[in-house]
Amino acid sequence: MDTFPTAHPTPTAAPATPHRRRVATAAALASAVEWYDYFVFGIAAALVLGDLYFPAGSSTAGVLAAFATFAVGFLARPLGGIVAGQLGDKRGRKPMLVLALTLMGVATTGIGVLPTYDTIGVAAPVLLVLLRVVQGMAVGAQWGGAMLLATEYAPEGKRGLYGSFVQLGVPIGVVTANTAFLLAGALTSDSEFAAWGWRVPFVVGLLVLVLARYIHTRVEETPEFRAAERALSEKEKAEQNSPLRTILREHLGTVLLAGGSFAVNTAAFYILITGVLDYTTRQLGMARGPVLAVSLGVSLTQLALIPVSAALSDRLGRIRVYAFGAVGIAVWAVPLFLLIDTGSLLWLAVATFVASCFLSIMYGPQAALFAELFTPEMRYTGASLGYQIAAVAGGGLAPFVMVLLLEATGTSLAVSAYIVALSVIALISIKVLAGRARSR
């Protein structure tokens, strides 16, 4: 039976403010570089990977294959979240974050140097899929570790704001990934970009290992984890149930509701940064560079909106702010594609900017909301599992589903209907979570 645990803060000695800031900065940077490595694959999937690794008779088939590989990374994310959650709830947040960063750096660099189908044949797409799986496991492990480093170090009444520092990693990752591809495209010809220019943003991802080393040597374990660990006697530690077993037996409903509440956000996000990039360049005939520039500019606005919405959630409540963003996404789903279909760069910018505002309103308080659903001894596992279920159900399949819907119906309004359906699921999930919170 799901008892919807209450995550009361554990009394601990307050960390010094400079250390809090160092930890928050490290968590934000860890999230940013991890998401950079993850997003360069999505951009490359929309631009070049289909032709290089999945040669087929039509460009649509190649893009579908590349997006399917993109989705594989999402399918691996729950596995990364489960493994890291189990170990992170028993051995600490920091070691799992360091491991996640290391895996991501190695996998991303591996993709950057991977030979194409023309060079090594079928081994090329096989290895690409395997490396994408490692990326997925790494990002599945990373989010919980970075989020808990930030929120469990947060001062009283500022958990939402501190959690948003990790959420900023997503727009920072998008901005830097788009910038890297814009520079690679600007400094190379079309043939050079297809031959080697696209690889440069992947190889740059190796710098993530430097940050992993810094966190390993300069950041301490979170106060809440240390307090929870001290509260257990050695006998209790030996008899302690697996966090995953406890979650599945007692709190599965909360995990599923968390995932249902967030699927629309992650689906709409990947439709905007990956699906729309393919749609506008391949079907609407818009130039790649300006579309990437619009995506970059829109992502920059999230850097301001995410912490503002998170800070508001510290004052107004997580659920209220979170639900407002979900309603906005549902209302804007149809205007979004009506404006994109004009083929105008200006209307593309307006459409994606408004959508991004609503996504930011949801995303800002999400880290703190998920952390507060679970107690410290199961928090890494529970929060990670809820987040990664949403990633699979929403984000991983969204670009693939978008291409299928466009091909099957011939209208972008089918994609709008898909977003609205996920919004309804989100609002139902949020309503149930709110009801459980009131009844505690």
Short mmCIF file of C-alpha atoms in Angstrom, two decimals:
data_model
loop_
_atom_site.label_atom_id
_atom_site.label_comp_id
_atom_site.label_asym_id
_atom_site.label_seq_id
_atom_site.Cartn_x
_atom_site.Cartn_y
_atom_site.Cartn_z
CA MET A 1 0.00 0.00 0.00
CA ASP A 2 1.26 3.46 -0.93
CA THR A 3 1.62 5.50 2.23
CA PHE A 4 2.91 8.66 0.48
CA PRO A 5 5.87 9.33 2.81
CA THR A 6 6.42 12.72 4.32
CA ALA A 7 9.97 14.01 3.91
CA HIS A 8 10.56 15.93 7.11
CA PRO A 9 14.03 17.52 7.22
CA THR A 10 16.41 15.69 9.49
CA PRO A 11 18.02 17.91 12.15
CA THR A 12 21.63 18.52 11.18
CA ALA A 13 24.30 21.09 11.77
CA ALA A 14 23.87 23.81 9.17
CA PRO A 15 26.67 23.82 6.59
CA ALA A 16 28.61 27.05 6.16
CA THR A 17 27.20 29.35 3.48
CA PRO A 18 30.36 29.27 1.27
CA HIS A 19 30.24 25.47 1.22
CA ARG A 20 26.54 25.52 0.36
CA ARG A 21 27.29 27.77 -2.57
CA ARG A 22 30.17 25.58 -3.71
CA VAL A 23 27.97 22.50 -3.58
CA ALA A 24 25.10 24.24 -5.40
CA THR A 25 27.50 25.44 -8.10
CA ALA A 26 29.05 22.00 -8.47
CA ALA A 27 25.60 20.37 -8.73
CA ALA A 28 24.49 22.89 -11.36
CA LEU A 29 27.68 22.39 -13.38
CA ALA A 30 27.36 18.61 -13.12
CA SER A 31 23.84 18.83 -14.47
CA ALA A 32 24.85 21.26 -17.24
CA VAL A 33 27.76 19.24 -18.61
CA GLU A 34 25.81 15.98 -18.32
CA TRP A 35 22.88 17.40 -20.25
CA TYR A 36 25.20 18.99 -22.80
CA ASP A 37 26.62 15.57 -23.57
CA TYR A 38 23.12 14.12 -23.72
CA PHE A 39 21.65 16.83 -25.96
CA VAL A 40 24.38 16.86 -28.58
CA PHE A 41 23.13 13.40 -29.54
CA GLY A 42 19.57 14.69 -30.04
CA ILE A 43 20.74 17.54 -32.29
CA ALA A 44 23.02 15.22 -34.25
CA ALA A 45 20.14 12.72 -34.61
CA ALA A 46 18.02 15.43 -36.22
CA LEU A 47 20.81 16.64 -38.52
CA VAL A 48 23.26 13.92 -39.57
CA LEU A 49 23.11 10.57 -37.77
CA GLY A 50 20.35 9.11 -39.93
CA ASP A 51 22.40 9.38 -43.13
CA LEU A 52 25.71 8.36 -41.55
CA TYR A 53 24.66 5.37 -39.45
CA PHE A 54 21.29 4.24 -40.82
CA PRO A 55 21.41 4.48 -44.63
CA ALA A 56 18.01 3.75 -46.13
CA GLY A 57 15.88 4.49 -49.16
CA SER A 58 14.25 7.61 -47.71
CA SER A 59 15.30 10.44 -45.44
CA THR A 60 12.26 9.79 -43.23
CA ALA A 61 13.37 6.20 -42.56
CA GLY A 62 16.84 7.40 -41.62
CA VAL A 63 15.49 10.04 -39.25
CA LEU A 64 13.13 7.51 -37.65
CA ALA A 65 16.05 5.15 -37.07
CA ALA A 66 18.16 7.95 -35.57
CA PHE A 67 15.30 9.05 -33.31
CA ALA A 68 14.72 5.45 -32.28
CA THR A 69 18.35 5.34 -31.17
CA PHE A 70 17.75 8.64 -29.37
CA ALA A 71 14.83 6.97 -27.57
CA VAL A 72 17.00 4.00 -26.53
CA GLY A 73 18.90 6.35 -24.25
CA PHE A 74 15.65 7.11 -22.44
CA LEU A 75 14.81 3.44 -22.04
CA ALA A 76 18.16 3.00 -20.27
CA ARG A 77 17.58 5.92 -17.92
CA PRO A 78 15.37 4.08 -15.39
CA LEU A 79 18.04 1.39 -15.09
CA GLY A 80 20.65 4.04 -14.31
CA GLY A 81 18.27 5.66 -11.84
CA ILE A 82 17.52 2.35 -10.10
CA VAL A 83 21.15 1.25 -9.77
CA ALA A 84 22.37 4.68 -8.66
CA GLY A 85 19.34 5.13 -6.42
CA GLN A 86 19.98 1.87 -4.60
CA LEU A 87 23.64 2.70 -4.04
CA GLY A 88 23.00 6.40 -3.48
CA ASP A 89 20.49 5.73 -0.71
CA LYS A 90 22.88 3.31 0.98
CA ARG A 91 26.34 4.76 0.29
CA GLY A 92 25.83 8.42 -0.50
CA ARG A 93 24.84 10.89 -3.19
CA LYS A 94 28.32 12.06 -4.19
CA PRO A 95 29.90 8.74 -5.36
CA MET A 96 27.00 8.05 -7.72
CA LEU A 97 27.18 11.53 -9.22
CA VAL A 98 30.92 11.12 -9.87
CA LEU A 99 30.33 7.72 -11.50
CA ALA A 100 27.54 9.12 -13.68
CA LEU A 101 29.73 11.97 -14.93
CA THR A 102 32.56 9.58 -15.75
CA LEU A 103 30.30 7.23 -17.73
CA MET A 104 28.81 10.12 -19.68
CA GLY A 105 32.21 11.57 -20.60
CA VAL A 106 33.49 8.23 -21.89
CA ALA A 107 30.30 7.42 -23.87
CA THR A 108 29.99 10.86 -25.48
CA THR A 109 33.61 10.89 -26.59
CA GLY A 110 33.15 7.38 -27.94
CA ILE A 111 30.30 8.57 -30.17
CA GLY A 112 32.47 11.44 -31.38
CA VAL A 113 35.16 9.09 -32.67
CA LEU A 114 32.88 6.25 -33.85
CA PRO A 115 33.35 5.24 -37.51
CA THR A 116 30.28 5.46 -39.76
CA TYR A 117 28.32 2.73 -41.57
CA ASP A 118 30.37 3.25 -44.75
CA THR A 119 33.56 2.48 -42.80
CA ILE A 120 32.70 -0.50 -40.57
CA GLY A 121 29.25 -1.56 -41.76
CA VAL A 122 26.57 -2.80 -39.38
CA ALA A 123 28.94 -2.55 -36.41
CA ALA A 124 28.56 1.25 -36.61
CA PRO A 125 24.84 1.46 -35.69
CA VAL A 126 25.25 -1.35 -33.15
CA LEU A 127 28.04 0.50 -31.34
CA LEU A 128 26.11 3.77 -31.60
CA VAL A 129 23.13 2.18 -29.85
CA LEU A 130 25.36 0.71 -27.11
CA LEU A 131 27.03 4.05 -26.45
CA ARG A 132 23.62 5.74 -26.35
CA VAL A 133 22.54 3.17 -23.74
CA VAL A 134 25.53 4.14 -21.59
CA GLN A 135 24.58 7.82 -22.01
CA GLY A 136 21.06 7.00 -20.88
CA MET A 137 22.21 5.11 -17.80
CA ALA A 138 24.59 7.96 -16.92
CA VAL A 139 21.95 10.70 -17.11
CA GLY A 140 19.50 8.47 -15.23
CA ALA A 141 22.02 8.19 -12.42
CA GLN A 142 23.08 11.84 -12.54
CA TRP A 143 19.82 13.70 -11.97
CA GLY A 144 19.08 12.19 -8.56
CA GLY A 145 22.63 12.74 -7.31
CA ALA A 146 22.89 16.35 -8.47
CA MET A 147 19.36 17.20 -7.33
CA LEU A 148 19.90 15.77 -3.85
CA LEU A 149 23.27 17.47 -3.44
CA ALA A 150 21.51 20.78 -4.05
CA THR A 151 18.24 20.25 -2.16
CA GLU A 152 19.71 18.46 0.86
CA TYR A 153 22.18 21.32 1.34
CA ALA A 154 19.46 23.98 0.92
CA PRO A 155 18.75 26.47 3.74
CA GLU A 156 15.34 26.34 5.40
CA GLY A 157 12.62 27.61 3.07
CA LYS A 158 14.82 27.62 -0.04
CA ARG A 159 14.73 24.01 -1.19
CA GLY A 160 12.84 24.96 -4.36
CA LEU A 161 15.37 27.64 -5.29
CA TYR A 162 18.39 25.41 -4.63
CA GLY A 163 16.80 22.54 -6.55
CA SER A 164 16.31 24.84 -9.52
CA PHE A 165 20.09 25.28 -9.83
CA VAL A 166 20.23 21.66 -11.00
CA GLN A 167 17.24 22.22 -13.30
CA LEU A 168 19.19 25.05 -14.94
CA GLY A 169 21.52 22.39 -16.27
CA VAL A 170 18.94 21.55 -18.94
CA PRO A 171 18.75 24.99 -20.65
CA ILE A 172 22.48 25.47 -20.15
CA GLY A 173 23.04 22.09 -21.79
CA VAL A 174 20.73 23.02 -24.68
CA VAL A 175 22.39 26.42 -25.16
CA THR A 176 25.91 25.03 -25.15
CA ALA A 177 24.99 22.07 -27.38
CA ASN A 178 23.28 24.35 -29.90
CA THR A 179 26.17 26.80 -29.74
CA ALA A 180 28.65 24.00 -30.37
CA PHE A 181 26.72 22.87 -33.46
CA LEU A 182 26.24 26.42 -34.70
CA LEU A 183 29.99 27.02 -34.47
CA ALA A 184 30.78 23.68 -36.10
CA GLY A 185 28.39 24.48 -38.95
CA ALA A 186 29.70 28.03 -39.36
CA LEU A 187 33.36 26.98 -39.46
CA THR A 188 32.91 24.09 -41.90
CA SER A 189 31.32 23.55 -45.29
CA ASP A 190 28.32 21.23 -45.60
CA SER A 191 30.56 18.37 -46.74
CA GLU A 192 33.08 19.00 -43.95
CA PHE A 193 30.30 19.17 -41.37
CA ALA A 194 28.94 15.80 -42.51
CA ALA A 195 32.44 14.29 -42.62
CA TRP A 196 33.85 15.47 -39.29
CA GLY A 197 32.45 18.81 -38.11
CA TRP A 198 29.54 17.21 -36.24
CA ARG A 199 32.01 15.16 -34.18
CA VAL A 200 33.65 18.14 -32.48
CA PRO A 201 30.76 18.84 -30.01
CA PHE A 202 30.93 15.19 -28.89
CA VAL A 203 34.68 15.18 -28.27
CA VAL A 204 34.39 18.39 -26.21
CA GLY A 205 32.19 16.38 -23.84
CA LEU A 206 35.32 14.72 -22.47
CA LEU A 207 35.76 17.79 -20.24
CA VAL A 208 33.07 16.35 -17.98
CA LEU A 209 35.78 14.16 -16.44
CA VAL A 210 37.48 17.26 -15.02
CA LEU A 211 34.30 18.18 -13.15
CA ALA A 212 33.91 14.61 -11.89
CA ARG A 213 37.36 14.85 -10.35
CA TYR A 214 36.53 18.19 -8.71
CA ILE A 215 33.34 16.87 -7.10
CA HIS A 216 35.17 13.78 -5.90
CA THR A 217 37.87 15.80 -4.12
CA ARG A 218 36.13 19.06 -3.07
CA VAL A 219 32.48 18.29 -2.26
CA GLU A 220 31.29 16.61 0.95
CA GLU A 221 28.34 14.25 1.36
CA THR A 222 24.97 15.90 2.10
CA PRO A 223 23.99 16.62 5.74
CA GLU A 224 20.63 14.85 5.45
CA PHE A 225 22.22 11.64 4.17
CA ARG A 226 24.85 11.70 6.93
CA ALA A 227 22.16 12.28 9.56
CA ALA A 228 19.99 9.45 8.21
CA GLU A 229 23.01 7.15 8.19
CA ARG A 230 23.92 8.02 11.79
CA ALA A 231 20.34 7.35 12.88
CA LEU A 232 20.68 3.69 11.93
CA SER A 233 22.54 1.31 14.21
CA GLU A 234 24.90 -1.17 12.61
CA LYS A 235 22.30 -3.91 13.11
CA GLU A 236 19.62 -1.81 11.48
CA LYS A 237 21.93 -1.11 8.55
CA ALA A 238 22.51 -4.81 8.05
CA GLU A 239 18.76 -5.50 8.15
CA GLN A 240 17.76 -2.46 6.14
CA ASN A 241 15.49 -3.29 3.21
CA SER A 242 16.49 -2.47 -0.32
CA PRO A 243 15.25 1.08 -1.10
CA LEU A 244 13.91 -0.21 -4.42
CA ARG A 245 11.98 -3.01 -2.71
CA THR A 246 10.49 -0.54 -0.24
CA ILE A 247 9.52 1.86 -3.02
CA LEU A 248 7.88 -0.85 -5.14
CA ARG A 249 6.06 -2.40 -2.19
CA GLU A 250 4.89 0.70 -0.33
CA HIS A 251 5.20 3.79 -2.55
CA LEU A 252 4.74 2.65 -6.16
CA GLY A 253 1.62 4.80 -6.52
CA THR A 254 3.55 7.94 -5.61
CA VAL A 255 6.30 7.08 -8.12
CA LEU A 256 3.77 6.54 -10.92
CA LEU A 257 1.91 9.73 -10.09
CA ALA A 258 5.18 11.67 -10.11
CA GLY A 259 6.02 10.21 -13.52
CA GLY A 260 2.54 10.94 -14.85
CA SER A 261 2.71 14.53 -13.67
CA PHE A 262 5.98 15.18 -15.49
CA ALA A 263 5.67 13.22 -18.78
CA VAL A 264 4.08 16.15 -20.63
CA ASN A 265 6.93 18.46 -19.66
CA THR A 266 9.68 16.19 -20.90
CA ALA A 267 7.71 15.23 -24.06
CA ALA A 268 7.01 18.84 -25.02
CA PHE A 269 10.61 19.79 -24.27
CA TYR A 270 12.10 17.18 -26.62
CA ILE A 271 9.53 17.97 -29.27
CA LEU A 272 10.71 21.59 -29.13
CA ILE A 273 14.46 20.99 -29.19
CA THR A 274 14.63 17.90 -31.42
CA GLY A 275 11.35 17.18 -33.18
CA VAL A 276 10.76 20.78 -34.27
CA LEU A 277 14.36 21.02 -35.52
CA ASP A 278 13.74 18.07 -37.84
CA TYR A 279 10.24 19.24 -38.82
CA THR A 280 11.20 22.80 -39.70
CA THR A 281 14.36 21.91 -41.64
CA ARG A 282 13.20 18.74 -43.43
CA GLN A 283 9.50 19.41 -44.04
CA LEU A 284 9.11 23.19 -43.91
CA GLY A 285 12.41 23.87 -45.69
CA MET A 286 13.74 26.33 -43.10
CA ALA A 287 17.51 26.87 -42.82
CA ARG A 288 19.32 24.88 -40.12
CA GLY A 289 21.38 27.77 -38.70
CA PRO A 290 18.53 30.21 -37.95
CA VAL A 291 16.38 27.43 -36.45
CA LEU A 292 19.23 26.42 -34.14
CA ALA A 293 19.70 30.09 -33.22
CA VAL A 294 16.01 30.37 -32.25
CA SER A 295 16.31 27.24 -30.11
CA LEU A 296 19.37 28.70 -28.42
CA GLY A 297 17.67 32.05 -27.73
CA VAL A 298 14.56 30.43 -26.29
CA SER A 299 16.66 28.25 -24.01
CA LEU A 300 18.41 31.35 -22.66
CA THR A 301 15.07 32.66 -21.37
CA GLN A 302 14.71 29.52 -19.25
CA LEU A 303 17.79 30.53 -17.28
CA ALA A 304 15.71 33.33 -15.73
CA LEU A 305 12.31 31.64 -15.57
CA ILE A 306 13.33 28.37 -13.88
CA PRO A 307 14.75 29.90 -10.67
CA VAL A 308 11.91 32.45 -10.51
CA SER A 309 9.24 29.73 -10.65
CA ALA A 310 11.18 27.65 -8.12
CA ALA A 311 11.42 30.60 -5.72
CA LEU A 312 7.68 31.20 -6.14
CA SER A 313 7.06 27.57 -5.20
CA ASP A 314 8.91 28.18 -1.92
CA ARG A 315 6.30 30.85 -1.17
CA LEU A 316 3.12 29.66 -2.91
CA GLY A 317 3.57 25.89 -2.77
CA ARG A 318 5.05 23.40 -5.21
CA ILE A 319 1.76 21.94 -6.49
CA ARG A 320 0.16 25.31 -7.27
CA VAL A 321 3.05 26.55 -9.43
CA TYR A 322 3.60 23.13 -11.02
CA ALA A 323 -0.08 22.79 -12.00
CA PHE A 324 -0.17 26.28 -13.52
CA GLY A 325 2.63 25.30 -15.88
CA ALA A 326 0.82 22.09 -16.89
CA VAL A 327 -2.38 24.01 -17.71
CA GLY A 328 -0.38 26.46 -19.81
CA ILE A 329 1.22 23.67 -21.84
CA ALA A 330 -2.22 22.19 -22.61
CA VAL A 331 -3.69 25.55 -23.67
CA TRP A 332 -0.71 26.48 -25.87
CA ALA A 333 -0.35 23.11 -27.67
CA VAL A 334 -2.55 24.05 -30.66
CA PRO A 335 -1.32 27.65 -31.17
CA LEU A 336 2.23 26.30 -30.93
CA PHE A 337 2.04 24.34 -34.19
CA LEU A 338 -0.30 26.73 -35.99
CA LEU A 339 2.43 29.35 -35.63
CA ILE A 340 5.28 26.98 -36.52
CA ASP A 341 3.46 25.91 -39.69
CA THR A 342 3.65 29.47 -41.06
CA GLY A 343 7.30 28.78 -41.84
CA SER A 344 8.18 32.19 -40.40
CA LEU A 345 11.26 32.42 -38.21
CA LEU A 346 9.59 35.15 -36.14
CA TRP A 347 6.48 33.08 -35.42
CA LEU A 348 8.64 30.03 -34.71
CA ALA A 349 10.44 32.10 -32.06
CA VAL A 350 7.16 33.35 -30.54
CA ALA A 351 5.60 29.87 -30.52
CA THR A 352 8.54 28.14 -28.89
CA PHE A 353 9.19 31.00 -26.45
CA VAL A 354 5.68 30.86 -24.97
CA ALA A 355 5.82 27.07 -24.78
CA SER A 356 9.20 27.30 -23.10
CA CYS A 357 7.79 29.68 -20.48
CA PHE A 358 5.19 27.14 -19.39
CA LEU A 359 7.77 24.34 -19.40
CA SER A 360 10.03 26.45 -17.17
CA ILE A 361 7.19 27.16 -14.73
CA MET A 362 6.76 23.40 -14.28
CA TYR A 363 10.43 22.51 -14.32
CA GLY A 364 11.58 25.02 -11.70
CA PRO A 365 9.86 23.46 -8.65
CA GLN A 366 10.01 19.87 -9.94
CA ALA A 367 13.28 18.88 -8.23
CA ALA A 368 12.12 20.02 -4.79
CA LEU A 369 8.64 18.55 -5.33
CA PHE A 370 10.03 15.11 -6.17
CA ALA A 371 12.56 15.24 -3.31
CA GLU A 372 9.80 16.03 -0.81
CA LEU A 373 7.74 13.02 -1.87
CA PHE A 374 10.21 10.64 -0.22
CA THR A 375 12.18 10.34 3.03
CA PRO A 376 16.02 10.52 2.89
CA GLU A 377 16.66 6.77 3.09
CA MET A 378 14.67 6.14 -0.13
CA ARG A 379 14.76 9.58 -1.75
CA TYR A 380 17.41 8.92 -4.42
CA THR A 381 15.59 5.81 -5.60
CA GLY A 382 12.05 7.19 -5.45
CA ALA A 383 12.72 10.61 -7.02
CA SER A 384 14.96 9.16 -9.74
CA LEU A 385 12.46 6.45 -10.65
CA GLY A 386 9.58 8.94 -10.93
CA TYR A 387 11.65 11.28 -13.08
CA GLN A 388 12.96 8.54 -15.38
CA ILE A 389 9.53 6.94 -15.88
CA ALA A 390 8.39 10.33 -17.17
CA ALA A 391 11.48 10.54 -19.36
CA VAL A 392 10.70 7.20 -21.02
CA ALA A 393 6.94 7.74 -21.35
CA GLY A 394 7.35 11.31 -22.55
CA GLY A 395 10.73 12.54 -23.73
CA GLY A 396 12.31 9.42 -25.19
CA LEU A 397 9.43 8.59 -27.50
CA ALA A 398 8.25 12.12 -28.27
CA PRO A 399 10.39 12.94 -31.36
CA PHE A 400 9.75 9.44 -32.75
CA VAL A 401 5.99 9.72 -32.11
CA MET A 402 6.00 13.19 -33.65
CA VAL A 403 7.49 11.92 -36.93
CA LEU A 404 5.02 8.99 -37.01
CA LEU A 405 2.04 11.29 -36.36
CA LEU A 406 3.14 13.72 -39.06
CA GLU A 407 3.61 10.91 -41.58
CA ALA A 408 0.31 9.19 -40.68
CA THR A 409 -1.95 12.26 -40.51
CA GLY A 410 -0.22 14.90 -42.60
CA THR A 411 -1.01 17.58 -40.02
CA SER A 412 0.95 18.97 -37.11
CA LEU A 413 -2.26 19.29 -35.09
CA ALA A 414 -1.91 15.57 -34.39
CA VAL A 415 1.22 16.46 -32.40
CA SER A 416 -0.78 19.13 -30.57
CA ALA A 417 -3.36 16.48 -29.62
CA TYR A 418 -0.56 14.27 -28.31
CA ILE A 419 0.67 17.09 -26.05
CA VAL A 420 -2.87 17.83 -24.81
CA ALA A 421 -3.42 14.15 -23.94
CA LEU A 422 -0.23 14.09 -21.86
CA SER A 423 -1.29 17.36 -20.20
CA VAL A 424 -4.56 15.79 -19.08
CA ILE A 425 -2.64 12.87 -17.54
CA ALA A 426 -0.36 15.37 -15.79
CA LEU A 427 -3.23 17.37 -14.32
CA ILE A 428 -4.98 14.24 -13.04
CA SER A 429 -1.73 13.06 -11.45
CA ILE A 430 -1.13 16.48 -9.87
CA LYS A 431 -4.67 16.56 -8.48
CA VAL A 432 -4.22 13.15 -6.83
CA LEU A 433 -0.83 14.13 -5.40
CA ALA A 434 -2.34 17.33 -4.01
CA GLY A 435 -5.20 15.38 -2.42
CA ARG A 436 -2.75 13.00 -0.76
CA ALA A 437 -0.69 15.92 0.51
CA ARG A 438 -3.77 17.49 2.12
CA SER A 439 -4.75 14.21 3.78
CA ARG A 440 -1.34 13.64 5.44
#
